[in-house]
Coordinates of N, CA and C and ligand atoms in Angstrom, one line a residue:
M958 N -14.6 -15.1 13.1 CA -14.8 -15.3 11.9 C -14.4 -16.2 11.5
S959 N -16.0 -16.6 10.5 CA -14.8 -17.6 9.6 C -14.1 -18.0 8.6
P960 N -14.2 -18.8 8.4 CA -12.8 -19.0 6.9 C -13.2 -17.6 6.0
G961 N -12.4 -17.2 5.4 CA -13.5 -16.8 4.1 C -13.5 -15.2 3.8
S962 N -14.6 -15.3 5.0 CA -15.1 -14.4 5.8 C -14.4 -12.8 5.6
P963 N -15.6 -11.9 5.6 CA -14.8 -10.3 5.5 C -14.3 -10.8 6.3
A964 N -13.1 -9.3 7.1 CA -12.2 -9.2 8.4 C -12.8 -8.8 8.8
T965 N -13.9 -8.0 9.1 CA -15.1 -7.2 9.5 C -16.1 -7.6 10.0
T966 N -17.0 -7.6 10.9 CA -18.9 -7.9 10.3 C -19.3 -6.5 10.9
N967 N -20.9 -6.6 9.9 CA -21.3 -4.8 10.3 C -19.7 -4.0 9.4
A968 N -19.3 -4.4 8.7 CA -18.7 -3.7 7.4 C -20.0 -3.2 6.9
P969 N -20.1 -1.5 6.4 CA -20.0 -0.9 5.3 C -20.7 -1.4 4.3
D970 N -21.6 -0.8 3.9 CA -21.7 -1.2 2.1 C -20.6 -0.7 0.9
R971 N -20.0 -1.7 0.4 CA -18.6 -0.8 -0.2 C -19.3 -1.4 -1.6
T972 N -19.3 -0.2 -2.3 CA -20.0 0.7 -3.4 C -18.6 0.0 -4.6
G973 N -16.8 0.4 -4.0 CA -16.6 0.2 -5.3 C -15.7 1.4 -5.5
G974 N -16.7 2.8 -4.8 CA -16.6 3.6 -5.2 C -15.3 4.7 -5.7
A975 N -15.1 6.1 -5.4 CA -13.7 6.4 -5.8 C -13.3 7.0 -4.7
L976 N -11.7 7.1 -4.6 CA -11.0 7.8 -3.0 C -11.4 9.2 -2.8
V977 N -12.2 9.7 -2.4 CA -11.9 10.9 -1.9 C -11.3 11.7 -0.7
L978 N -10.4 12.7 -0.9 CA -9.7 13.4 0.3 C -10.2 14.9 0.2
D979 N -10.5 15.3 0.6 CA -11.7 16.0 1.1 C -10.7 17.2 2.4
D980 N -9.6 18.0 1.6 CA -8.8 19.2 2.8 C -8.0 18.2 3.8
V981 N -7.5 17.5 3.3 CA -7.1 16.1 4.4 C -5.9 16.9 4.8
S982 N -5.2 17.5 6.2 CA -4.1 17.8 6.4 C -3.5 16.8 7.7
V983 N -2.0 16.5 7.6 CA -1.5 15.8 9.3 C -0.6 16.7 9.7
R984 N -1.1 16.6 10.8 CA 0.5 17.6 12.0 C 1.0 16.5 12.5
Y985 N 2.5 16.7 13.0 CA 3.1 16.4 14.1 C 3.2 17.7 14.8
G986 N 2.8 18.1 16.3 CA 3.2 18.9 17.0 C 3.0 20.0 15.3
E987 N 4.0 20.7 15.5 CA 4.0 22.0 14.8 C 4.1 21.7 13.5
I988 N 5.0 20.9 12.7 CA 4.7 20.5 11.8 C 4.0 20.2 10.6
I989 N 3.8 20.7 9.5 CA 2.8 20.2 9.2 C 3.4 19.4 8.1
A990 N 3.1 18.6 7.7 CA 3.2 16.9 6.6 C 2.7 17.1 5.6
V991 N 1.2 17.2 5.5 CA 0.1 17.6 4.8 C -1.1 18.0 5.0
D992 N -1.0 19.5 3.7 CA -1.6 21.1 3.9 C -2.5 20.5 3.1
G993 N -4.1 20.0 4.0 CA -4.9 20.7 3.0 C -4.9 19.8 1.8
A994 N -4.3 18.4 1.4 CA -5.1 17.8 0.4 C -6.2 17.3 -0.2
S995 N -6.4 17.8 -1.3 CA -7.9 17.4 -1.5 C -7.4 16.8 -2.6
A996 N -8.2 15.6 -2.9 CA -8.0 14.9 -4.7 C -8.7 13.8 -4.4
T997 N -8.9 13.2 -6.0 CA -9.5 11.8 -5.7 C -8.3 10.5 -6.6
A998 N -8.8 9.8 -6.2 CA -8.7 8.4 -6.7 C -8.9 7.5 -7.2
R999 N -8.9 7.1 -9.1 CA -10.0 6.5 -8.9 C -9.9 4.9 -8.5
P1000 N -11.0 4.0 -8.5 CA -10.6 2.0 -8.7 C -10.4 1.7 -9.8
G1001 N -9.6 1.3 -10.4 CA -9.1 0.4 -11.3 C -7.6 1.0 -12.2
E1002 N -6.8 2.1 -11.5 CA -6.1 2.7 -11.1 C -4.8 2.9 -10.7
V1003 N -3.8 2.9 -11.1 CA -2.9 2.9 -9.6 C -2.5 5.0 -9.8
T1004 N -2.5 5.2 -9.2 CA -2.0 6.9 -8.2 C -0.8 7.0 -7.9
A1005 N 0.2 7.5 -8.9 CA 1.5 7.9 -8.5 C 1.3 9.3 -7.3
V1006 N 1.8 8.3 -6.3 CA 2.4 9.4 -5.7 C 3.5 10.3 -5.2
T1007 N 3.8 11.3 -6.2 CA 5.2 11.7 -6.0 C 5.5 13.2 -4.8
G1008 N 6.5 13.5 -5.2 CA 7.2 14.9 -4.6 C 8.7 14.6 -4.0
H1009 N 9.5 14.8 -3.4 CA 10.8 14.6 -2.9 C 10.8 13.8 -1.3
S1010 N 12.2 13.7 -0.9 CA 11.4 13.0 0.6 C 11.5 14.4 1.4
G1011 N 10.5 13.3 2.0 CA 9.7 15.2 3.0 C 8.9 15.5 2.6
A1012 N 8.3 15.6 1.3 CA 7.4 16.0 0.8 C 5.9 16.0 1.5
G1013 N 5.7 14.7 2.4 CA 4.5 14.0 3.3 C 3.7 12.9 2.4
K1014 N 4.0 12.6 1.3 CA 3.8 10.6 1.2 C 3.2 9.7 1.3
T1015 N 4.6 9.7 2.7 CA 4.3 8.6 3.8 C 3.3 9.2 4.9
S1016 N 2.9 10.2 5.1 CA 2.1 10.4 5.9 C 0.3 10.9 5.1
L1017 N 0.4 11.1 3.6 CA -0.5 11.0 3.5 C -1.1 9.6 2.9
L1018 N -0.2 9.2 2.7 CA -0.5 7.1 3.2 C -0.9 6.9 4.1
W1019 N -0.7 7.4 4.9 CA -0.6 6.6 6.9 C -2.6 7.7 6.7
A1020 N -2.7 8.3 7.0 CA -3.7 9.4 7.2 C -5.3 7.6 6.3
V1021 N -4.9 8.3 4.9 CA -5.3 7.1 4.1 C -5.6 5.4 5.1
G1022 N -4.7 5.2 5.0 CA -4.9 3.9 6.6 C -4.9 3.7 7.1
G1023 N -5.3 4.8 7.9 CA -6.0 5.4 9.0 C -4.7 4.8 10.4
L1024 N -3.6 5.5 10.3 CA -2.4 5.0 11.1 C -2.0 5.4 11.9
L1025 N -2.6 7.2 11.9 CA -1.9 8.1 12.7 C -1.8 7.5 13.5
A1026 N -1.4 8.6 14.3 CA -2.3 8.4 16.6 C -3.4 9.5 16.6
P1027 N -4.5 9.2 17.0 CA -5.6 10.2 16.9 C -5.1 11.5 17.0
G1028 N -5.2 12.7 16.1 CA -5.8 14.3 16.6 C -4.5 15.0 15.4
Q1029 N -3.3 13.5 14.6 CA -2.1 13.7 14.0 C -2.3 14.1 12.2
A1030 N -4.8 13.9 11.7 CA -5.1 14.0 10.6 C -6.2 14.7 10.9
S1031 N -6.7 15.6 9.6 CA -8.2 16.2 9.9 C -8.2 16.3 8.4
G1032 N -9.9 16.7 8.7 CA -10.1 16.4 7.2 C -11.1 15.0 7.1
S1033 N -11.9 15.2 5.8 CA -12.5 14.3 5.6 C -11.7 12.8 4.5
I1034 N -11.5 11.9 4.4 CA -11.3 10.6 3.6 C -12.6 9.4 3.0
T1035 N -12.8 9.1 2.5 CA -14.0 8.8 2.1 C -14.1 7.9 0.8
L1036 N -14.2 6.5 1.4 CA -14.0 5.7 -0.3 C -15.6 5.0 -1.3
G1037 N -15.7 5.6 -1.3 CA -17.3 5.3 -2.2 C -18.2 6.7 -1.4
D1038 N -19.4 5.3 -0.9 CA -19.9 5.9 0.5 C -19.8 6.5 1.7
T1039 N -17.9 5.8 1.8 CA -18.2 5.4 3.3 C -16.7 6.4 3.7
E1040 N -17.1 7.1 4.9 CA -15.9 7.3 5.5 C -14.9 6.3 6.1
I1041 N -13.3 6.7 5.5 CA -12.7 6.0 5.9 C -11.4 7.4 6.5
G1042 N -10.0 6.6 7.2 CA -9.5 7.4 7.6 C -9.2 6.9 9.3
E1043 N -9.9 6.1 10.3 CA -9.7 5.4 11.5 C -9.2 4.4 10.9
E1044 N -8.6 3.8 12.2 CA -7.6 2.4 11.9 C -8.6 1.4 11.3
A1045 N -10.0 1.5 11.9 CA -11.1 -0.1 11.7 C -11.2 0.2 10.1
T1046 N -12.0 1.7 10.1 CA -13.1 2.2 9.3 C -12.3 2.4 7.8
S1047 N -10.4 1.8 8.3 CA -10.2 2.2 6.8 C -9.8 1.1 6.2
R1048 N -9.8 -0.2 7.3 CA -9.0 -1.6 7.5 C -10.9 -2.1 6.6
A1049 N -11.7 -2.2 7.7 CA -12.9 -2.8 6.7 C -12.9 -1.9 5.7
A1050 N -12.3 -1.4 5.2 CA -12.8 -0.8 3.6 C -11.7 -1.6 2.7
G1051 N -10.8 -1.9 3.5 CA -9.7 -3.0 2.5 C -8.4 -2.5 2.5
A1052 N -7.9 -1.4 3.2 CA -6.9 -0.6 2.9 C -5.5 -1.8 3.7
V1053 N -5.3 -1.7 2.1 CA -3.9 -2.4 3.2 C -1.8 -1.6 2.7
L1054 N -1.9 -1.7 3.3 CA 0.4 -0.7 3.7 C 0.8 -1.6 3.2
I1055 N 1.4 -0.9 1.7 CA 3.0 -1.6 1.7 C 3.7 -0.8 2.2
P1056 N 5.0 -1.2 3.6 CA 5.3 0.0 4.6 C 7.1 0.6 3.7
Q1057 N 7.2 1.5 3.7 CA 8.4 2.2 3.4 C 9.3 1.4 4.3
G1058 N 10.1 0.7 3.6 CA 11.3 -0.3 5.1 C 10.8 -1.5 5.3
S1059 N 10.3 -1.9 4.6 CA 9.4 -3.9 4.2 C 8.8 -3.8 5.8
A1060 N 9.1 -3.6 6.9 CA 8.5 -4.0 7.5 C 8.6 -5.3 8.0
L1061 N 9.4 -6.4 7.7 CA 9.7 -7.7 7.5 C 9.5 -8.2 9.0
A1062 N 9.3 -9.0 9.7 CA 9.4 -9.8 11.0 C 10.3 -10.6 11.1
E1063 N 11.5 -10.6 11.3 CA 13.3 -10.7 10.8 C 13.3 -12.6 11.4
A1064 N 12.2 -13.3 12.2 CA 12.4 -14.2 12.6 C 11.6 -15.0 11.9
L1065 N 10.8 -14.6 11.8 CA 9.9 -15.6 10.3 C 10.6 -16.4 8.6
T1066 N 9.9 -16.9 8.6 CA 10.4 -17.3 6.5 C 9.5 -15.8 6.3
A1067 N 10.2 -15.8 5.3 CA 9.4 -15.4 3.5 C 8.3 -15.4 3.6
R1068 N 7.6 -17.0 3.8 CA 6.3 -17.7 3.6 C 5.9 -17.1 5.0
D1069 N 6.4 -17.3 6.0 CA 5.3 -17.6 6.7 C 5.2 -15.3 7.3
N1070 N 6.6 -14.4 6.4 CA 5.5 -12.8 6.9 C 4.5 -12.8 6.1
V1071 N 4.0 -13.4 5.0 CA 3.5 -13.5 3.5 C 2.0 -13.9 4.3
A1072 N 1.7 -15.4 5.4 CA 0.5 -15.9 5.4 C 0.7 -15.4 6.2
V1073 N 1.0 -14.9 7.5 CA 0.8 -14.5 9.5 C -0.4 -13.9 8.6
P1074 N 0.1 -13.1 8.0 CA -1.3 -11.9 7.6 C -2.7 -12.6 7.5
L1075 N -2.6 -12.4 6.7 CA -3.1 -13.3 5.7 C -4.2 -14.5 7.0
V1076 N -3.3 -15.4 7.5 CA -4.2 -15.8 8.8 C -4.4 -14.6 9.5
A1077 N -4.4 -13.8 10.0 CA -4.9 -12.8 10.9 C -6.4 -12.6 10.9
A1078 N -5.9 -12.1 9.2 CA -7.2 -12.1 8.4 C -8.1 -12.9 7.9
G1079 N -8.3 -14.3 9.5 CA -9.7 -15.0 8.5 C -8.9 -16.5 7.9
V1080 N -7.7 -16.5 6.6 CA -7.5 -16.8 6.4 C -6.9 -18.8 6.4
P1081 N -7.9 -19.6 6.2 CA -7.2 -21.0 6.8 C -6.0 -21.1 6.7
G1082 N -4.9 -22.1 7.3 CA -3.8 -22.2 7.7 C -3.2 -22.4 6.2
G1083 N -3.9 -23.7 5.7 CA -3.1 -24.4 4.5 C -3.6 -23.4 3.4
D1084 N -4.2 -22.5 3.0 CA -5.3 -21.8 2.2 C -4.1 -20.7 2.0
A1085 N -3.1 -19.8 3.7 CA -2.9 -19.1 3.1 C -1.3 -18.9 2.9
L1086 N -1.0 -20.2 3.1 CA 0.4 -20.6 2.7 C 1.1 -20.6 0.9
A1087 N -0.5 -21.5 0.9 CA -1.0 -21.4 -0.6 C -0.6 -20.7 -1.3
Q1088 N -1.8 -19.2 -0.6 CA -1.7 -18.2 -1.3 C 0.1 -17.4 -1.1
A1089 N 0.3 -17.8 -0.1 CA 2.3 -17.5 0.4 C 3.3 -17.1 -0.5
D1090 N 2.8 -18.6 -1.1 CA 4.5 -19.2 -2.3 C 3.4 -18.5 -4.1
H1091 N 2.3 -18.2 -3.8 CA 1.7 -17.6 -5.3 C 2.0 -16.7 -5.4
A1092 N 2.3 -15.4 -3.9 CA 2.2 -14.0 -4.6 C 4.0 -13.9 -3.9
L1093 N 4.7 -14.9 -4.3 CA 6.1 -14.9 -3.3 C 7.0 -15.5 -4.7
A1094 N 6.2 -16.2 -5.9 CA 6.1 -17.0 -6.7 C 5.9 -15.0 -7.9
S1095 N 5.4 -14.4 -7.4 CA 4.9 -13.1 -8.3 C 5.8 -12.2 -8.1
V1096 N 7.2 -12.8 -7.7 CA 7.9 -10.8 -7.1 C 9.0 -11.9 -7.4
G1097 N 8.9 -13.6 -8.2 CA 9.9 -14.0 -8.6 C 11.1 -14.5 -7.4
L1098 N 10.1 -14.6 -5.9 CA 11.0 -15.1 -5.3 C 10.1 -16.7 -4.7
D1099 N 10.3 -17.8 -5.7 CA 9.4 -18.7 -5.6 C 10.6 -20.2 -5.1
E1100 N 11.7 -19.4 -4.6 CA 13.0 -20.2 -4.0 C 13.0 -19.8 -2.7
H1101 N 12.7 -18.6 -2.4 CA 13.0 -18.2 -1.3 C 12.3 -18.4 0.1
G1102 N 11.0 -18.6 -0.8 CA 10.2 -18.8 1.4 C 10.3 -19.7 2.1
D1103 N 11.9 -20.5 2.3 CA 12.2 -20.7 3.5 C 13.3 -20.3 3.9
H1104 N 13.4 -18.8 3.5 CA 14.1 -18.0 4.1 C 14.0 -17.6 5.4
L1105 N 14.7 -17.3 6.0 CA 14.5 -16.2 7.2 C 14.5 -14.8 6.3
A1106 N 13.6 -13.3 6.6 CA 13.6 -12.6 6.2 C 14.6 -12.0 6.3
E1107 N 15.6 -11.8 8.2 CA 17.5 -11.5 8.3 C 18.0 -11.9 7.4
E1108 N 17.7 -13.2 6.5 CA 18.8 -13.4 5.4 C 18.8 -13.5 4.4
L1109 N 17.9 -12.5 3.7 CA 17.0 -12.1 3.0 C 17.8 -10.4 2.2
S1110 N 18.3 -10.1 1.0 CA 18.7 -8.8 0.6 C 18.0 -7.7 0.7
G1111 N 18.6 -6.5 0.7 CA 17.3 -5.3 0.8 C 16.0 -5.2 -0.4
G1112 N 16.6 -6.3 -1.5 CA 15.8 -6.2 -3.0 C 14.8 -7.0 -2.9
Q1113 N 15.1 -8.2 -1.8 CA 14.8 -9.5 -1.8 C 13.3 -9.4 -0.9
R1114 N 13.5 -8.0 0.5 CA 13.0 -8.6 1.4 C 11.7 -7.2 1.5
Q1115 N 11.8 -6.6 0.2 CA 11.3 -5.0 -0.2 C 10.4 -6.4 -1.6
R1116 N 10.7 -6.9 -1.3 CA 9.7 -7.9 -2.5 C 8.9 -8.8 -1.9
V1117 N 9.1 -9.1 -0.6 CA 8.5 -10.2 0.1 C 7.9 -8.8 0.7
A1118 N 7.9 -8.0 1.1 CA 6.4 -6.5 1.5 C 5.6 -6.8 0.3
V1119 N 6.2 -6.4 -0.4 CA 5.2 -6.3 -1.7 C 3.9 -7.7 -2.4
A1120 N 5.0 -9.3 -1.6 CA 4.3 -10.3 -1.2 C 2.7 -10.4 -0.8
R1121 N 3.5 -9.5 0.4 CA 2.4 -9.5 0.8 C 1.5 -8.9 1.2
G1122 N 1.7 -7.6 0.7 CA 1.2 -6.6 0.4 C -0.2 -7.2 -0.8
L1123 N 0.6 -7.5 -2.0 CA -0.8 -8.0 -2.8 C -1.6 -8.6 -2.4
A1124 N -1.0 -10.1 -1.4 CA -1.8 -11.0 -1.2 C -2.4 -10.2 0.2
L1125 N -2.9 -9.6 0.4 CA -3.1 -9.1 1.1 C -4.8 -8.3 0.9
A1126 N -4.4 -7.4 -0.2 CA -4.9 -6.9 -0.9 C -6.0 -7.7 -2.2
S1127 N -5.9 -8.6 -2.7 CA -6.3 -9.6 -3.3 C -7.2 -9.6 -2.1
L1128 N -6.8 -10.4 -1.2 CA -8.1 -11.3 -0.1 C -9.0 -10.0 0.5
R1129 N -8.9 -8.7 0.5 CA -9.8 -7.8 0.3 C -10.4 -7.2 -0.6
L1130 N -10.2 -7.3 -1.8 CA -10.5 -7.5 -3.1 C -11.9 -8.1 -2.8
G1131 N -11.7 -9.5 -3.2 CA -12.5 -10.8 -2.8 C -13.4 -10.4 -2.1
A1132 N -13.2 -9.4 -1.0 CA -14.2 -8.9 0.1 C -14.6 -7.7 -0.3
G1133 N -15.5 -7.4 -1.4 CA -15.5 -6.6 -2.2 C -14.9 -5.1 -2.0
A1134 N -13.8 -4.6 -1.4 CA -13.0 -3.4 -2.3 C -11.1 -3.3 -1.4
A1135 N -10.7 -3.0 -2.3 CA -9.3 -2.5 -1.4 C -8.7 -1.9 -1.9
V1136 N -7.8 -1.2 -1.0 CA -7.2 0.1 -1.1 C -5.7 0.1 -1.3
L1137 N -4.6 0.1 -2.1 CA -3.5 -0.4 -1.6 C -2.9 1.0 -2.0
L1138 N -1.8 0.8 -0.8 CA -1.1 2.3 -0.2 C 0.5 1.8 -0.4
A1139 N 1.2 1.3 -1.4 CA 3.1 1.2 -1.7 C 3.5 2.4 -1.4
D1140 N 4.1 2.4 -0.5 CA 5.3 2.9 0.1 C 6.4 2.5 -0.4
E1141 N 6.6 3.6 -1.7 CA 8.2 3.5 -2.3 C 8.4 1.7 -2.2
P1142 N 7.5 1.4 -2.8 CA 7.5 -0.4 -2.6 C 9.0 -0.5 -3.6
T1143 N 9.7 0.1 -5.0 CA 10.6 -0.7 -5.7 C 12.1 0.3 -5.9
S1144 N 11.6 1.1 -4.7 CA 13.1 1.6 -3.9 C 14.3 1.1 -3.9
E1145 N 14.4 -0.2 -3.4 CA 16.2 -1.2 -3.6 C 15.7 -2.4 -4.8
L1146 N 14.8 -2.0 -5.9 CA 15.0 -3.0 -6.7 C 14.9 -2.6 -8.1
D1147 N 15.8 -3.7 -8.8 CA 17.0 -3.4 -10.6 C 15.7 -3.1 -10.9
H1148 N 16.1 -3.1 -12.4 CA 14.9 -1.8 -13.8 C 14.1 -3.1 -14.2
D1149 N 14.4 -4.6 -14.3 CA 13.9 -5.7 -14.6 C 12.7 -5.8 -13.5
T1150 N 13.5 -6.1 -12.1 CA 12.1 -6.5 -10.6 C 11.2 -5.3 -10.3
R1151 N 11.7 -3.7 -11.1 CA 10.7 -3.1 -10.8 C 9.8 -2.8 -11.7
E1152 N 10.0 -3.2 -12.6 CA 9.3 -3.3 -14.0 C 8.0 -4.4 -13.5
R1153 N 8.6 -5.6 -12.6 CA 7.3 -6.2 -12.7 C 6.6 -6.5 -11.4
V1154 N 7.0 -5.9 -10.4 CA 6.5 -4.9 -9.0 C 5.5 -3.9 -9.8
V1155 N 5.9 -3.1 -10.8 CA 4.7 -2.2 -11.8 C 3.5 -3.5 -11.8
V1156 N 4.1 -4.3 -12.9 CA 2.6 -4.4 -13.9 C 1.5 -5.7 -12.5
L1157 N 2.4 -5.7 -11.7 CA 1.8 -6.8 -10.3 C 0.6 -5.8 -9.8
L1158 N 1.3 -4.4 -9.3 CA 0.4 -3.3 -9.4 C -1.1 -3.1 -9.8
E1159 N 0.1 -2.7 -11.3 CA -1.5 -2.1 -13.0 C -2.6 -4.1 -12.6
D1160 N -2.1 -4.8 -12.3 CA -3.1 -5.5 -12.5 C -3.6 -6.1 -11.8
L1161 N -3.6 -5.4 -10.0 CA -4.5 -5.8 -8.9 C -5.4 -4.1 -9.1
A1162 N -4.8 -3.6 -10.0 CA -6.0 -2.1 -9.9 C -6.8 -2.8 -11.4
R1163 N -6.5 -3.4 -11.8 CA -7.3 -3.5 -13.0 C -8.5 -4.4 -12.6
R1164 N -8.1 -5.1 -11.5 CA -9.4 -6.4 -11.2 C -10.1 -5.6 -9.7
G1165 N -9.9 -3.9 -10.2 CA -10.5 -3.4 -9.0 C -10.3 -2.3 -7.8
A1166 N -9.4 -2.8 -8.1 CA -8.5 -2.1 -6.8 C -8.0 -0.4 -6.7
T1167 N -8.0 0.2 -5.9 CA -7.4 1.4 -5.5 C -6.2 1.2 -5.8
V1168 N -5.0 2.0 -6.3 CA -3.8 1.7 -6.1 C -3.4 3.4 -5.6
L1169 N -2.4 3.7 -4.7 CA -1.5 4.9 -4.8 C -0.2 4.2 -5.0
L1170 N 0.4 4.8 -5.3 CA 2.1 4.4 -5.7 C 2.6 6.0 -4.6
A1171 N 3.9 5.2 -3.9 CA 4.0 6.7 -3.7 C 5.7 6.3 -4.0
T1172 N 6.2 7.1 -4.5 CA 7.6 7.1 -5.4 C 8.1 8.2 -5.2
H1173 N 9.5 8.2 -5.6 CA 10.4 10.1 -6.5 C 10.7 9.2 -7.5
D1174 N 10.4 8.0 -7.8 CA 11.6 7.7 -9.1 C 10.7 8.3 -10.3
P1175 N 10.9 8.7 -11.2 CA 9.7 9.0 -12.2 C 9.7 8.6 -13.4
E1176 N 10.9 7.9 -13.4 CA 10.6 6.6 -14.8 C 9.0 5.0 -13.6
V1177 N 8.8 5.0 -12.5 CA 7.8 4.0 -11.8 C 6.5 5.7 -11.6
A1178 N 6.2 6.9 -11.9 CA 5.6 7.2 -11.6 C 4.8 7.6 -13.0
E1179 N 5.8 7.2 -14.2 CA 5.2 7.7 -15.2 C 4.1 6.8 -15.6
I1180 N 4.1 5.4 -15.7 CA 3.1 4.4 -15.9 C 1.9 4.7 -15.4
A1181 N 1.5 5.5 -14.4 CA 0.7 5.7 -13.2 C -0.5 6.6 -14.5
P1182 N -2.0 6.4 -14.8 CA -2.5 7.6 -15.4 C -3.0 9.1 -14.6
A1183 N -2.7 8.1 -13.2 CA -2.9 9.6 -12.7 C -1.8 10.3 -11.1
R1184 N -2.0 10.9 -11.1 CA -0.4 12.0 -10.4 C -1.0 12.4 -8.9
W1185 N -0.4 11.9 -8.4 CA -0.6 13.7 -6.6 C 0.3 14.2 -6.5
H1186 N 1.3 15.3 -7.0 CA 2.4 15.7 -6.4 C 2.5 16.5 -5.3
L1187 N 3.0 15.8 -4.6 CA 3.4 16.5 -3.2 C 4.1 17.9 -2.8
D1188 N 4.4 19.1 -2.5 CA 5.8 20.1 -2.1 C 5.7 20.4 -1.4
D1189 N 6.3 20.1 -0.3 CA 5.8 20.5 1.4 C 4.7 20.4 1.7
G1190 N 4.4 18.7 1.4 CA 2.6 18.6 2.0 C 1.3 19.9 1.4
R1191 N 1.6 20.5 0.4 CA 0.6 20.4 -0.9 C 0.7 19.7 -2.0
L1192 N -0.9 19.2 -2.0 CA -1.3 18.5 -3.0 C -1.6 19.1 -4.5
T1193 N -1.1 18.8 -5.5 CA -1.3 19.5 -6.6 C -2.3 17.9 -7.5
P1194 N -2.8 17.5 -8.6 CA -2.8 16.4 -9.0 C -3.4 16.9 -9.9
T1195 N -2.3 15.7 -10.8 CA -1.8 16.0 -12.4 C -2.5 15.3 -13.5
P1196 N -3.7 15.1 -14.1 CA -4.8 15.0 -15.0 C -3.2 13.5 -15.9
Ligands
ADP658 N1 6.0 10.8 13.0 C1 6.6 12.1 12.9 N2 7.0 13.0 13.9 C2 7.3 14.2 13.9 N3 7.9 14.6 12.9 C3 7.2 13.9 11.7 C4 7.0 11.8 12.1 N4 6.9 11.5 10.3 C5 7.0 12.4 9.5 N5 7.3 14.2 9.9 C6 7.8 15.2 9.3 O1 6.7 15.0 8.2 C7 7.3 15.5 6.3 C8 6.9 14.7 6.1 O2 7.4 12.9 6.4 P1 7.3 11.7 4.9 O3 5.1 12.0 4.8 O4 7.6 10.9 5.4 O5 7.7 12.9 3.7 P2 7.3 11.8 2.4 O6 7.6 10.2 2.9 O7 7.0 12.1 0.9 O8 9.7 11.8 2.3 C9 8.6 15.6 6.4 O9 9.4 16.6 7.6 C10 9.2 14.4 8.3 O10 10.2 14.9 8.9
MG659 MG1 8.3 8.2 2.5

């Protein structure tokens, strides 16, 4: 892969169209985590995915990201004209996950936690470090790039995960389209930092990304112009 090129060759034509779920279910053996969800999310705005703990928010995001084991998800997920929902197709369509619980590499610095996935996506090392520093500064961690992940507080770790997701999503957007799957990205943040992260997600959406923001915080959900509410796996879109 040449530097700066999209992460995949043979990428499908991406029109930047809507993310459409049609009768999507997620099952773990006998457990039905998502039950026939049908809904549409538009690029350019944040869609909040709400619901109590265990309602199926993470399962739904993972289905869109193509991150579930084979056979766990069924139904159709499309982005524009492209069928996604398998790991390769979702990644090619620009899906990026900010995982619940941050999932940082403990032995790496904050900067490298952001830069390494950028390098893996084809960004040259020096550019990746610069983009990582920019993303860390955007979440208020400009002083913490050299800290090991294991030295950071829960809230700081969460901000590193947000920075990593935003940097990757910006890269995907530059290559055509991005779907940011933000899974409770503000759960450990104080009020001001939470607002800052929400603004960053809105900015990314305004630049053309489709943003799904899973949250059980009503104040965070409030900012989203569109909402999908999950109740025991059943999805109701709120206009
Ligand atoms: N890997 C798994 N194996 C079995 N059950 C799971 C797994 N992941 C989630 N679940 C179950 O699926 C349901 C939905 O979980 P989840 O998608 O994590 O909801 P939320 O993110 O809204 O808390 C819950 O009943 C949960 O216990
Ligand atoms: Mg969850």
